């Protein structure tokens, strides 16, 4: 192995260790006190899943660096000394799919099982659900792979006549080939459309699994990512706009606290009623709808309580608390402005490079290349940052839709108060969308990431897969991404600056 790849392997090992330690740190600080010293299997799944998601994002920059290892090689076998990135990609995404569709659901079913049952019964119940899901998925994948698990590549048969080697070279748009006086040594340049043919071959089963998982993730990515690319920076900016401007008086604090106490009692009555319905076994569609509504109101109430505490700091260090609150909102403003710049750059790049054919400019691709010219890893680091930012946008979009529309089950992440089922849900979402983030980045930065193993899998095979290629041919996901980003921007301009409080009256739907 060459010195370059030895250094790359060492960096990869160090980064993996750091990612693992950071995820352990997140778990320890975010977990709920009720889960301390228990639920070890769900915790292992959380740490492992987060590590796989982070490593999968970092593998694309590593793929680019690995490609450069043999760029200046002087012998033919140099590329055999590089890392086997294609095998690593398939391995990481097969693990990703297994975690999302089998391991995480099993951990959630086991964790949320009836605590009155024995461990064996809870494992049996969780396995029953997972095995049923596995059988259905295996049958579906097998049938689809047998019927349409092929790729259709468009090829063109080209041939040219020969001519004497010229003594001078003169190439232009009107003279793209060697030759003169009507003779052309590359007559294939003007080949007719009838020379095009379709070359069909069967893809490998792992690649097909990755492709289908990518499609599922792409649907979520276009929705959550489109919303999140706008709400991530604008949410921080509007949070600064709606910040508490000054400390309130004690009488105002007592009045607001009394009002919030009334809302808390109403929510407790509603939660008790839902608990009674659960015990009676009537867990129907309306019950689940009411549970989500209570969760939404409870989260809003918690935000109002937090805001009230910020507006009336108490204790011996009240002035220090208020100063930290002011600095915190200033930090949100700075991060929001920087995030807005990155979001605008992302949207502009998608329009300029992906939606317009031919592209107006490589745009961010050129930026990364020029940064690499300044320092070898600078462009790669910027590339990794843009990929990570897109994943953060997906998470922000999922949280916004969950809170505003009750579109998904609400599983907020809270410092020191996150239960394992919420952890597992968010890890599954991150893993599922990380596949699509990598595919999207390998396409959006195709000029910078050209000739990489990721582009071979996600650029050629996936976009030529029978029955799926039309989604990419007509840029369905990119168009949906841009439309949702625009709608979210309009929403924030119209309503984002208003502060929504928890409703004073809460009624369960009958």
Short mmCIF file of C-alpha atoms in Angstrom, two decimals:
data_model
loop_
_atom_site.label_atom_id
_atom_site.label_comp_id
_atom_site.label_asym_id
_atom_site.label_seq_id
_atom_site.Cartn_x
_atom_site.Cartn_y
_atom_site.Cartn_z
CA UNK A 1 0.00 0.00 0.00
CA UNK A 2 1.31 3.44 -0.89
CA UNK A 3 2.24 6.04 1.72
CA UNK A 4 -0.76 8.16 0.71
CA UNK A 5 -3.21 5.37 1.41
CA UNK A 6 -1.48 4.44 4.63
CA UNK A 7 -2.04 8.02 5.81
CA UNK A 8 -5.64 7.86 4.59
CA UNK A 9 -6.25 4.62 6.52
CA UNK A 10 -4.80 6.16 9.70
CA UNK A 11 -6.99 9.25 9.31
CA UNK A 12 -10.06 7.05 8.69
CA UNK A 13 -9.40 5.01 11.85
CA UNK A 14 -8.87 8.12 13.97
CA UNK A 15 -12.05 9.74 12.61
CA UNK A 16 -14.10 6.60 13.28
CA UNK A 17 -12.88 6.49 16.89
CA UNK A 18 -13.66 10.20 17.37
CA UNK A 19 -17.14 9.76 15.86
CA UNK A 20 -17.84 6.85 18.21
CA UNK A 21 -16.70 8.78 21.29
CA UNK A 22 -18.72 11.85 20.28
CA UNK A 23 -21.87 9.75 19.85
CA UNK A 24 -21.35 8.19 23.29
CA UNK A 25 -21.07 11.74 24.67
CA UNK A 26 -24.37 12.69 22.97
CA UNK A 27 -26.11 9.63 24.36
CA UNK A 28 -24.94 10.27 27.92
CA UNK A 29 -25.95 13.92 27.90
CA UNK A 30 -29.26 13.58 26.02
CA UNK A 31 -30.64 10.44 27.68
CA UNK A 32 -33.53 10.66 30.12
CA UNK A 33 -32.72 9.96 33.79
CA UNK A 34 -35.26 7.10 33.71
CA UNK A 35 -33.03 5.28 31.18
CA UNK A 36 -29.85 5.57 33.24
CA UNK A 37 -28.16 2.20 33.91
CA UNK A 38 -30.68 0.29 31.77
CA UNK A 39 -31.87 -0.19 28.16
CA UNK A 40 -28.33 -1.10 27.10
CA UNK A 41 -29.29 -2.72 23.81
CA UNK A 42 -31.22 0.34 22.52
CA UNK A 43 -28.28 2.50 23.61
CA UNK A 44 -25.84 0.34 21.66
CA UNK A 45 -28.09 0.59 18.58
CA UNK A 46 -28.26 4.39 18.96
CA UNK A 47 -24.48 4.82 19.20
CA UNK A 48 -23.82 2.34 16.39
CA UNK A 49 -26.49 3.86 14.14
CA UNK A 50 -25.27 7.42 14.65
CA UNK A 51 -21.71 6.28 13.94
CA UNK A 52 -22.77 4.57 10.69
CA UNK A 53 -24.66 7.70 9.59
CA UNK A 54 -21.71 10.01 10.32
CA UNK A 55 -19.18 7.67 8.72
CA UNK A 56 -21.34 7.30 5.60
CA UNK A 57 -21.37 11.08 5.18
CA UNK A 58 -17.59 11.26 5.66
CA UNK A 59 -16.99 8.43 3.19
CA UNK A 60 -17.77 10.64 0.19
CA UNK A 61 -14.91 13.07 0.93
CA UNK A 62 -12.75 10.01 1.66
CA UNK A 63 -13.78 8.59 -1.72
CA UNK A 64 -12.61 11.80 -3.41
CA UNK A 65 -9.30 11.68 -1.52
CA UNK A 66 -8.91 7.99 -2.38
CA UNK A 67 -9.43 8.75 -6.07
CA UNK A 68 -6.58 11.27 -5.99
CA UNK A 69 -4.17 8.62 -4.69
CA UNK A 70 -3.39 7.27 -8.15
CA UNK A 71 -4.03 10.43 -10.17
CA UNK A 72 -0.32 11.06 -10.70
CA UNK A 73 0.76 7.42 -10.76
CA UNK A 74 3.40 6.40 -13.29
CA UNK A 75 2.61 2.68 -13.49
CA UNK A 76 -0.61 0.86 -14.39
CA UNK A 77 -1.16 -1.05 -11.16
CA UNK A 78 -1.14 1.99 -8.88
CA UNK A 79 -4.94 2.11 -8.54
CA UNK A 80 -4.89 -1.41 -7.13
CA UNK A 81 -3.22 0.08 -4.06
CA UNK A 82 -6.18 2.34 -3.23
CA UNK A 83 -8.94 1.53 -0.76
CA UNK A 84 -11.78 -0.73 -2.04
CA UNK A 85 -14.34 2.08 -1.80
CA UNK A 86 -17.07 0.34 -3.82
CA UNK A 87 -17.07 -2.65 -1.47
CA UNK A 88 -17.00 -0.29 1.52
CA UNK A 89 -19.96 1.70 0.13
CA UNK A 90 -22.05 -1.43 -0.39
CA UNK A 91 -21.15 -2.74 3.07
CA UNK A 92 -22.00 0.50 4.87
CA UNK A 93 -25.35 0.83 3.11
CA UNK A 94 -26.36 -2.79 3.58
CA UNK A 95 -25.68 -2.24 7.30
CA UNK A 96 -27.68 1.00 7.05
CA UNK A 97 -30.68 -0.81 5.52
CA UNK A 98 -30.56 -3.62 8.08
CA UNK A 99 -30.48 -1.10 10.93
CA UNK A 100 -33.36 0.99 9.55
CA UNK A 101 -35.74 -1.80 8.62
CA UNK A 102 -34.95 -4.48 11.20
CA UNK A 103 -32.68 -3.66 14.14
CA UNK A 104 -34.12 -0.24 15.07
CA UNK A 105 -37.79 -1.39 14.80
CA UNK A 106 -36.92 -4.41 17.00
CA UNK A 107 -35.27 -2.14 19.58
CA UNK A 108 -38.26 0.22 19.56
CA UNK A 109 -40.81 -2.59 19.91
CA UNK A 110 -38.79 -4.10 22.75
CA UNK A 111 -38.32 -0.77 24.55
CA UNK A 112 -41.97 0.25 24.21
CA UNK A 113 -43.27 -3.19 25.19
CA UNK A 114 -45.47 -3.68 28.22
CA UNK A 115 -43.20 -3.34 31.24
CA UNK A 116 -45.39 -5.77 33.17
CA UNK A 117 -44.40 -8.58 30.79
CA UNK A 118 -41.25 -10.62 31.23
CA UNK A 119 -38.15 -9.95 29.16
CA UNK A 120 -38.72 -13.15 27.18
CA UNK A 121 -42.27 -12.14 26.21
CA UNK A 122 -41.15 -8.66 25.20
CA UNK A 123 -38.39 -10.13 23.01
CA UNK A 124 -40.87 -12.60 21.50
CA UNK A 125 -43.37 -9.85 20.71
CA UNK A 126 -40.69 -7.63 19.15
CA UNK A 127 -39.30 -10.53 17.11
CA UNK A 128 -42.77 -11.36 15.83
CA UNK A 129 -43.16 -7.88 14.40
CA UNK A 130 -39.64 -7.79 12.95
CA UNK A 131 -39.80 -11.29 11.43
CA UNK A 132 -43.11 -10.46 9.79
CA UNK A 133 -41.60 -7.28 8.39
CA UNK A 134 -38.50 -9.19 7.23
CA UNK A 135 -40.57 -11.78 5.37
CA UNK A 136 -42.64 -9.12 3.62
CA UNK A 137 -39.53 -7.10 2.69
CA UNK A 138 -37.66 -10.20 1.48
CA UNK A 139 -40.56 -11.28 -0.73
CA UNK A 140 -41.01 -7.78 -2.10
CA UNK A 141 -37.29 -7.32 -2.78
CA UNK A 142 -37.00 -10.78 -4.37
CA UNK A 143 -39.96 -10.22 -6.69
CA UNK A 144 -38.82 -6.74 -7.71
CA UNK A 145 -35.25 -7.89 -8.25
CA UNK A 146 -36.39 -10.82 -10.38
CA UNK A 147 -38.71 -8.69 -12.51
CA UNK A 148 -37.03 -5.31 -12.86
CA UNK A 149 -33.61 -5.66 -11.21
CA UNK A 150 -31.81 -4.58 -14.36
CA UNK A 151 -30.05 -1.47 -15.60
CA UNK A 152 -30.59 -0.06 -19.09
CA UNK A 153 -27.58 1.85 -20.41
CA UNK A 154 -27.94 3.88 -23.58
CA UNK A 155 -24.95 3.23 -25.87
CA UNK A 156 -24.06 4.39 -29.36
CA UNK A 157 -22.11 2.45 -31.99
CA UNK A 158 -19.43 4.77 -33.35
CA UNK A 159 -17.02 4.28 -36.22
CA UNK A 160 -14.72 6.55 -38.16
CA UNK A 161 -12.80 6.53 -41.37
CA UNK A 162 -9.03 6.97 -41.37
CA UNK A 163 -6.95 9.78 -42.78
CA UNK A 164 -3.34 10.83 -42.91
CA UNK A 165 -1.93 12.27 -39.72
CA UNK A 166 -2.09 16.07 -40.05
CA UNK A 167 0.93 18.33 -39.82
CA UNK A 168 -1.06 21.01 -37.99
CA UNK A 169 -3.89 21.10 -35.48
CA UNK A 170 -6.88 23.37 -35.86
CA UNK A 171 -9.91 22.67 -33.67
CA UNK A 172 -12.99 24.88 -33.44
CA UNK A 173 -16.73 24.53 -32.98
CA UNK A 174 -17.10 24.39 -36.75
CA UNK A 175 -14.16 21.97 -37.12
CA UNK A 176 -14.24 19.58 -34.13
CA UNK A 177 -12.36 16.76 -35.83
CA UNK A 178 -8.96 16.13 -37.36
CA UNK A 179 -8.84 16.60 -41.09
CA UNK A 180 -9.47 19.18 -43.74
CA UNK A 181 -10.99 19.83 -47.15
CA UNK A 182 -14.13 17.95 -46.22
CA UNK A 183 -12.32 14.92 -44.80
CA UNK A 184 -13.01 14.01 -41.18
CA UNK A 185 -11.13 11.49 -39.09
CA UNK A 186 -13.92 11.32 -36.50
CA UNK A 187 -17.10 10.96 -38.47
CA UNK A 188 -18.63 9.37 -35.38
CA UNK A 189 -19.06 12.91 -34.08
CA UNK A 190 -22.00 13.36 -36.41
CA UNK A 191 -23.46 9.86 -35.93
CA UNK A 192 -27.21 9.60 -36.38
CA UNK A 193 -29.65 8.93 -33.54
CA UNK A 194 -30.40 5.52 -35.03
CA UNK A 195 -26.97 4.38 -33.88
CA UNK A 196 -28.18 4.49 -30.26
CA UNK A 197 -29.00 1.19 -28.63
CA UNK A 198 -29.93 -0.01 -25.15
CA UNK A 199 -27.49 -2.23 -23.33
CA UNK A 200 -29.22 -4.19 -20.56
CA UNK A 201 -27.52 -6.00 -17.70
CA UNK A 202 -28.65 -7.27 -14.31
CA UNK A 203 -27.41 -5.32 -11.32
CA UNK A 204 -26.12 -7.03 -8.21
CA UNK A 205 -28.58 -7.65 -5.39
CA UNK A 206 -26.71 -5.45 -2.86
CA UNK A 207 -26.75 -2.55 -5.32
CA UNK A 208 -30.48 -3.11 -5.86
CA UNK A 209 -31.15 -3.04 -2.11
CA UNK A 210 -29.19 0.20 -1.83
CA UNK A 211 -31.13 1.65 -4.79
CA UNK A 212 -34.56 0.90 -3.29
CA UNK A 213 -33.49 2.20 0.12
CA UNK A 214 -32.28 5.34 -1.65
CA UNK A 215 -35.66 5.83 -3.31
CA UNK A 216 -37.47 5.59 0.03
CA UNK A 217 -34.96 7.99 1.55
CA UNK A 218 -35.21 10.34 -1.45
CA UNK A 219 -38.93 10.81 -0.90
CA UNK A 220 -38.31 11.79 2.72
CA UNK A 221 -35.26 13.81 1.71
CA UNK A 222 -37.13 15.90 -0.86
CA UNK A 223 -39.84 16.68 1.72
CA UNK A 224 -37.81 17.16 4.89
CA UNK A 225 -34.72 18.53 3.14
CA UNK A 226 -36.69 21.05 1.10
CA UNK A 227 -38.45 22.33 4.20
CA UNK A 228 -35.33 22.14 6.37
CA UNK A 229 -32.99 23.99 4.00
CA UNK A 230 -35.14 27.07 4.61
CA UNK A 231 -36.36 26.55 8.18
CA UNK A 232 -32.90 25.69 9.60
CA UNK A 233 -31.44 29.21 9.17
CA UNK A 234 -34.74 31.11 9.21
CA UNK A 235 -35.78 29.36 12.42
CA UNK A 236 -32.66 30.66 14.15
CA UNK A 237 -33.19 34.17 12.79
CA UNK A 238 -36.88 34.29 13.77
CA UNK A 239 -35.94 32.95 17.21
CA UNK A 240 -33.73 36.03 17.60
CA UNK A 241 -36.56 38.29 16.36
CA UNK A 242 -39.01 36.78 18.88
CA UNK A 243 -36.51 36.88 21.74
CA UNK A 244 -37.48 38.40 25.09
CA UNK A 245 -36.53 42.07 24.90
CA UNK A 246 -36.37 42.79 28.62
CA UNK A 247 -36.85 41.28 32.08
CA UNK A 248 -40.50 41.32 33.23
CA UNK A 249 -41.72 42.32 36.69
CA UNK A 250 -42.66 39.88 39.45
CA UNK A 251 -46.40 40.60 39.06
CA UNK A 252 -46.22 39.87 35.33
CA UNK A 253 -44.34 36.67 36.06
CA UNK A 254 -46.99 35.49 38.54
CA UNK A 255 -49.78 36.26 36.06
CA UNK A 256 -48.12 34.36 33.21
CA UNK A 257 -47.14 31.45 35.47
CA UNK A 258 -50.75 31.12 36.69
CA UNK A 259 -51.99 30.99 33.10
CA UNK A 260 -49.46 28.33 32.18
CA UNK A 261 -50.46 26.34 35.29
CA UNK A 262 -54.08 26.26 34.07
CA UNK A 263 -52.95 24.99 30.68
CA UNK A 264 -50.81 22.33 32.35
CA UNK A 265 -53.79 21.06 34.38
CA UNK A 266 -55.94 20.85 31.25
CA UNK A 267 -53.27 18.85 29.49
CA UNK A 268 -52.93 16.54 32.50
CA UNK A 269 -56.68 15.84 32.41
CA UNK A 270 -56.46 15.10 28.69
CA UNK A 271 -53.45 12.80 29.22
CA UNK A 272 -55.25 10.94 32.05
CA UNK A 273 -58.27 10.41 29.80
CA UNK A 274 -56.05 9.00 27.06
CA UNK A 275 -54.35 6.73 29.60
CA UNK A 276 -57.73 5.37 30.68
CA UNK A 277 -58.63 4.70 27.05
CA UNK A 278 -55.34 2.87 26.59
CA UNK A 279 -56.01 0.65 29.58
CA UNK A 280 -59.48 -0.19 28.27
CA UNK A 281 -57.92 -1.33 24.99
CA UNK A 282 -59.51 1.31 22.74
CA UNK A 283 -56.31 2.39 20.94
CA UNK A 284 -57.84 3.28 17.62
CA UNK A 285 -57.11 5.90 15.00
CA UNK A 286 -58.78 8.72 16.98
CA UNK A 287 -56.80 7.77 20.09
CA UNK A 288 -53.49 8.04 18.23
CA UNK A 289 -54.59 11.36 16.75
CA UNK A 290 -55.41 12.70 20.21
CA UNK A 291 -52.07 11.47 21.59
CA UNK A 292 -50.20 13.41 18.90
CA UNK A 293 -52.31 16.50 19.60
CA UNK A 294 -51.49 16.29 23.34
CA UNK A 295 -47.79 15.86 22.55
CA UNK A 296 -47.88 18.91 20.31
CA UNK A 297 -49.58 21.05 22.96
CA UNK A 298 -47.19 19.78 25.63
CA UNK A 299 -44.14 20.74 23.57
CA UNK A 300 -45.56 24.20 22.98
CA UNK A 301 -46.27 24.56 26.71
CA UNK A 302 -42.68 23.61 27.51
CA UNK A 303 -41.44 26.29 25.11
CA UNK A 304 -43.66 28.88 26.81
CA UNK A 305 -42.34 27.86 30.25
CA UNK A 306 -38.75 28.13 29.02
CA UNK A 307 -39.46 31.58 27.56
CA UNK A 308 -41.03 32.72 30.85
CA UNK A 309 -37.97 31.56 32.79
CA UNK A 310 -35.75 33.51 30.40
CA UNK A 311 -37.83 36.66 30.86
CA UNK A 312 -37.71 36.43 34.65
CA UNK A 313 -34.34 34.94 35.76
CA UNK A 314 -34.23 34.05 39.44
CA UNK A 315 -31.62 33.21 42.05
CA UNK A 316 -28.33 34.77 43.03
CA UNK A 317 -26.98 34.71 39.47
CA UNK A 318 -30.01 36.27 37.79
CA UNK A 319 -27.97 38.94 36.02
CA UNK A 320 -25.52 36.35 34.72
CA UNK A 321 -28.39 34.18 33.45
CA UNK A 322 -29.89 37.13 31.58
CA UNK A 323 -26.50 37.98 30.03
CA UNK A 324 -26.07 34.38 28.86
CA UNK A 325 -29.60 34.46 27.41
CA UNK A 326 -28.76 37.59 25.40
CA UNK A 327 -25.50 36.06 24.16
CA UNK A 328 -27.31 32.87 23.22
CA UNK A 329 -29.78 34.73 21.01
CA UNK A 330 -26.95 36.70 19.41
CA UNK A 331 -25.23 33.39 18.61
CA UNK A 332 -28.45 32.15 17.01
CA UNK A 333 -28.55 35.25 14.84
CA UNK A 334 -24.96 34.77 13.67
CA UNK A 335 -25.48 31.06 12.97
CA UNK A 336 -28.77 31.83 11.24
CA UNK A 337 -27.16 34.37 8.90
CA UNK A 338 -24.29 31.99 8.08
CA UNK A 339 -26.76 29.15 7.56
CA UNK A 340 -28.86 31.33 5.28
CA UNK A 341 -25.79 31.97 3.10
CA UNK A 342 -25.13 28.21 2.88
CA UNK A 343 -28.80 27.47 2.13
CA UNK A 344 -28.91 30.07 -0.64
CA UNK A 345 -25.69 28.61 -2.07
CA UNK A 346 -27.25 25.11 -2.02
CA UNK A 347 -30.46 26.23 -3.75
CA UNK A 348 -28.56 28.27 -6.33
CA UNK A 349 -26.25 25.33 -7.04
CA UNK A 350 -29.19 22.95 -7.54
CA UNK A 351 -30.82 25.33 -10.02
CA UNK A 352 -27.61 26.27 -11.88
CA UNK A 353 -25.98 22.84 -12.02
CA UNK A 354 -28.80 20.27 -11.85
CA UNK A 355 -32.05 21.76 -13.15
CA UNK A 356 -30.68 23.75 -16.10
CA UNK A 357 -29.50 21.60 -19.00
CA UNK A 358 -26.73 22.14 -19.91
CA UNK A 359 -25.51 23.56 -16.58
CA UNK A 360 -24.77 27.26 -16.54
CA UNK A 361 -21.70 26.71 -14.36
CA UNK A 362 -20.08 24.05 -12.13
CA UNK A 363 -20.47 26.66 -9.34
CA UNK A 364 -19.65 24.97 -6.00
CA UNK A 365 -17.66 22.27 -7.81
CA UNK A 366 -15.22 24.94 -8.96
CA UNK A 367 -15.11 26.42 -5.46
CA UNK A 368 -14.04 23.06 -3.98
CA UNK A 369 -11.42 22.54 -6.69
CA UNK A 370 -9.93 25.99 -6.10
CA UNK A 371 -9.88 25.36 -2.34
CA UNK A 372 -8.00 22.10 -2.99
CA UNK A 373 -5.46 24.08 -4.98
CA UNK A 374 -4.89 26.30 -1.94
CA UNK A 375 -4.49 23.33 0.41
CA UNK A 376 -5.03 19.66 -0.36
CA UNK A 377 -7.79 18.98 2.18
CA UNK A 378 -9.47 22.39 2.25
CA UNK A 379 -11.84 21.64 -0.61
CA UNK A 380 -12.56 18.18 0.80
CA UNK A 381 -13.40 19.72 4.19
CA UNK A 382 -15.75 22.28 2.57
CA UNK A 383 -17.32 19.46 0.58
CA UNK A 384 -17.93 17.45 3.77
CA UNK A 385 -19.40 20.53 5.47
CA UNK A 386 -22.00 21.03 2.71
CA UNK A 387 -22.99 17.36 2.91
CA UNK A 388 -23.37 17.54 6.70
CA UNK A 389 -25.37 20.75 6.43
CA UNK A 390 -27.82 19.02 4.11
CA UNK A 391 -28.31 16.23 6.66
CA UNK A 392 -28.93 18.81 9.41
CA UNK A 393 -31.50 20.45 7.13
CA UNK A 394 -33.32 17.12 6.80
CA UNK A 395 -33.49 16.75 10.59
CA UNK A 396 -34.70 20.35 11.00
CA UNK A 397 -37.39 19.82 8.36
CA UNK A 398 -38.62 16.63 10.01
CA UNK A 399 -38.92 18.38 13.38
CA UNK A 400 -40.78 21.34 11.87
CA UNK A 401 -43.32 19.21 10.02
CA UNK A 402 -43.80 17.05 13.11
CA UNK A 403 -44.53 20.09 15.29
CA UNK A 404 -46.59 22.13 12.82
CA UNK A 405 -48.58 19.52 10.91
CA UNK A 406 -48.32 16.46 13.19
CA UNK A 407 -47.10 14.83 9.96
CA UNK A 408 -45.00 12.29 11.81
CA UNK A 409 -44.81 11.03 15.36
CA UNK A 410 -43.14 13.73 17.43
CA UNK A 411 -39.86 12.57 18.94
CA UNK A 412 -37.99 15.72 20.02
CA UNK A 413 -34.40 15.56 21.19
CA UNK A 414 -33.97 17.29 24.56
CA UNK A 415 -30.80 17.75 26.57
CA UNK A 416 -31.01 15.39 29.53
CA UNK A 417 -34.62 14.34 28.80
CA UNK A 418 -34.66 12.13 25.67
CA UNK A 419 -36.15 8.67 25.98
CA UNK A 420 -34.66 5.79 24.01
CA UNK A 421 -37.66 5.45 21.68
CA UNK A 422 -37.17 9.07 20.60
CA UNK A 423 -33.46 8.42 20.17
CA UNK A 424 -34.14 5.33 18.05
CA UNK A 425 -36.73 7.11 15.89
CA UNK A 426 -34.37 9.99 15.10
CA UNK A 427 -31.45 7.65 14.44
CA UNK A 428 -33.60 5.68 11.98
CA UNK A 429 -34.61 8.90 10.23
CA UNK A 430 -30.99 10.05 10.01
CA UNK A 431 -29.83 6.69 8.65
CA UNK A 432 -32.59 6.50 6.05
CA UNK A 433 -31.98 10.02 4.81
CA UNK A 434 -28.19 9.75 4.91
CA UNK A 435 -28.28 7.39 1.91
CA UNK A 436 -30.19 9.96 -0.12
CA UNK A 437 -27.96 12.80 1.09
CA UNK A 438 -24.91 10.94 -0.25
CA UNK A 439 -26.66 10.16 -3.54
CA UNK A 440 -27.79 13.77 -3.87
CA UNK A 441 -24.32 15.14 -3.09
CA UNK A 442 -22.61 12.75 -5.51
CA UNK A 443 -24.94 14.05 -8.23
CA UNK A 444 -24.87 17.72 -7.25
CA UNK A 445 -21.07 17.67 -7.03
CA UNK A 446 -20.57 15.26 -9.91
CA UNK A 447 -17.83 17.41 -11.44
CA UNK A 448 -15.81 17.46 -8.22
CA UNK A 449 -16.55 13.82 -7.26
CA UNK A 450 -16.10 12.37 -10.74
CA UNK A 451 -14.57 8.91 -11.16
CA UNK A 452 -15.36 7.96 -7.54
CA UNK A 453 -16.90 4.68 -6.44
CA UNK A 454 -19.91 6.57 -5.03
CA UNK A 455 -20.62 8.12 -8.41
CA UNK A 456 -20.39 4.71 -10.04
CA UNK A 457 -23.04 3.33 -7.70
CA UNK A 458 -25.29 6.35 -7.30
CA UNK A 459 -24.57 8.11 -10.58
CA UNK A 460 -24.57 5.40 -13.23
CA UNK A 461 -26.22 2.28 -11.81
CA UNK A 462 -28.99 3.96 -9.79
CA UNK A 463 -29.95 6.46 -12.47
CA UNK A 464 -30.13 3.71 -15.10
CA UNK A 465 -32.14 1.23 -13.01
CA UNK A 466 -35.26 0.05 -14.78
CA UNK A 467 -38.45 1.69 -13.47
CA UNK A 468 -36.53 4.14 -11.28
CA UNK A 469 -34.38 6.05 -13.76
CA UNK A 470 -37.24 8.33 -14.82
CA UNK A 471 -37.39 9.88 -11.35
CA UNK A 472 -33.84 11.05 -11.86
CA UNK A 473 -34.13 11.72 -15.58
CA UNK A 474 -36.81 14.34 -14.98
CA UNK A 475 -35.29 15.66 -11.71
CA UNK A 476 -38.41 14.87 -9.69
CA UNK A 477 -36.69 15.00 -6.31
CA UNK A 478 -34.72 18.16 -7.06
CA UNK A 479 -37.81 20.00 -8.29
CA UNK A 480 -39.80 18.94 -5.21
CA UNK A 481 -36.88 20.07 -3.02
CA UNK A 482 -36.81 23.56 -4.57
CA UNK A 483 -40.61 23.98 -4.47
CA UNK A 484 -40.84 23.05 -0.78
CA UNK A 485 -37.88 25.30 0.05
CA UNK A 486 -39.69 28.22 -1.64
CA UNK A 487 -42.98 27.50 0.17
CA UNK A 488 -41.19 27.29 3.53
CA UNK A 489 -39.46 30.61 2.85
CA UNK A 490 -42.82 32.24 2.11
CA UNK A 491 -44.28 30.70 5.29
CA UNK A 492 -41.52 32.17 7.45
CA UNK A 493 -41.83 35.58 5.84
CA UNK A 494 -45.60 35.58 6.45
CA UNK A 495 -45.91 33.82 9.82
CA UNK A 496 -42.48 32.87 11.18
CA UNK A 497 -41.97 36.06 13.17
CA UNK A 498 -45.15 35.47 15.20
CA UNK A 499 -44.89 33.63 18.49
CA UNK A 500 -47.42 30.83 18.93
CA UNK A 501 -48.52 30.04 22.45
CA UNK A 502 -50.11 26.89 23.76
CA UNK A 503 -53.88 27.06 23.43
CA UNK A 504 -55.74 27.86 26.59
CA UNK A 505 -58.40 25.26 25.91
CA UNK A 506 -57.73 21.72 24.83
CA UNK A 507 -60.46 19.40 23.58
CA UNK A 508 -60.10 15.77 22.59
CA UNK A 509 -61.75 14.78 19.32
CA UNK A 510 -64.62 12.44 19.93
#
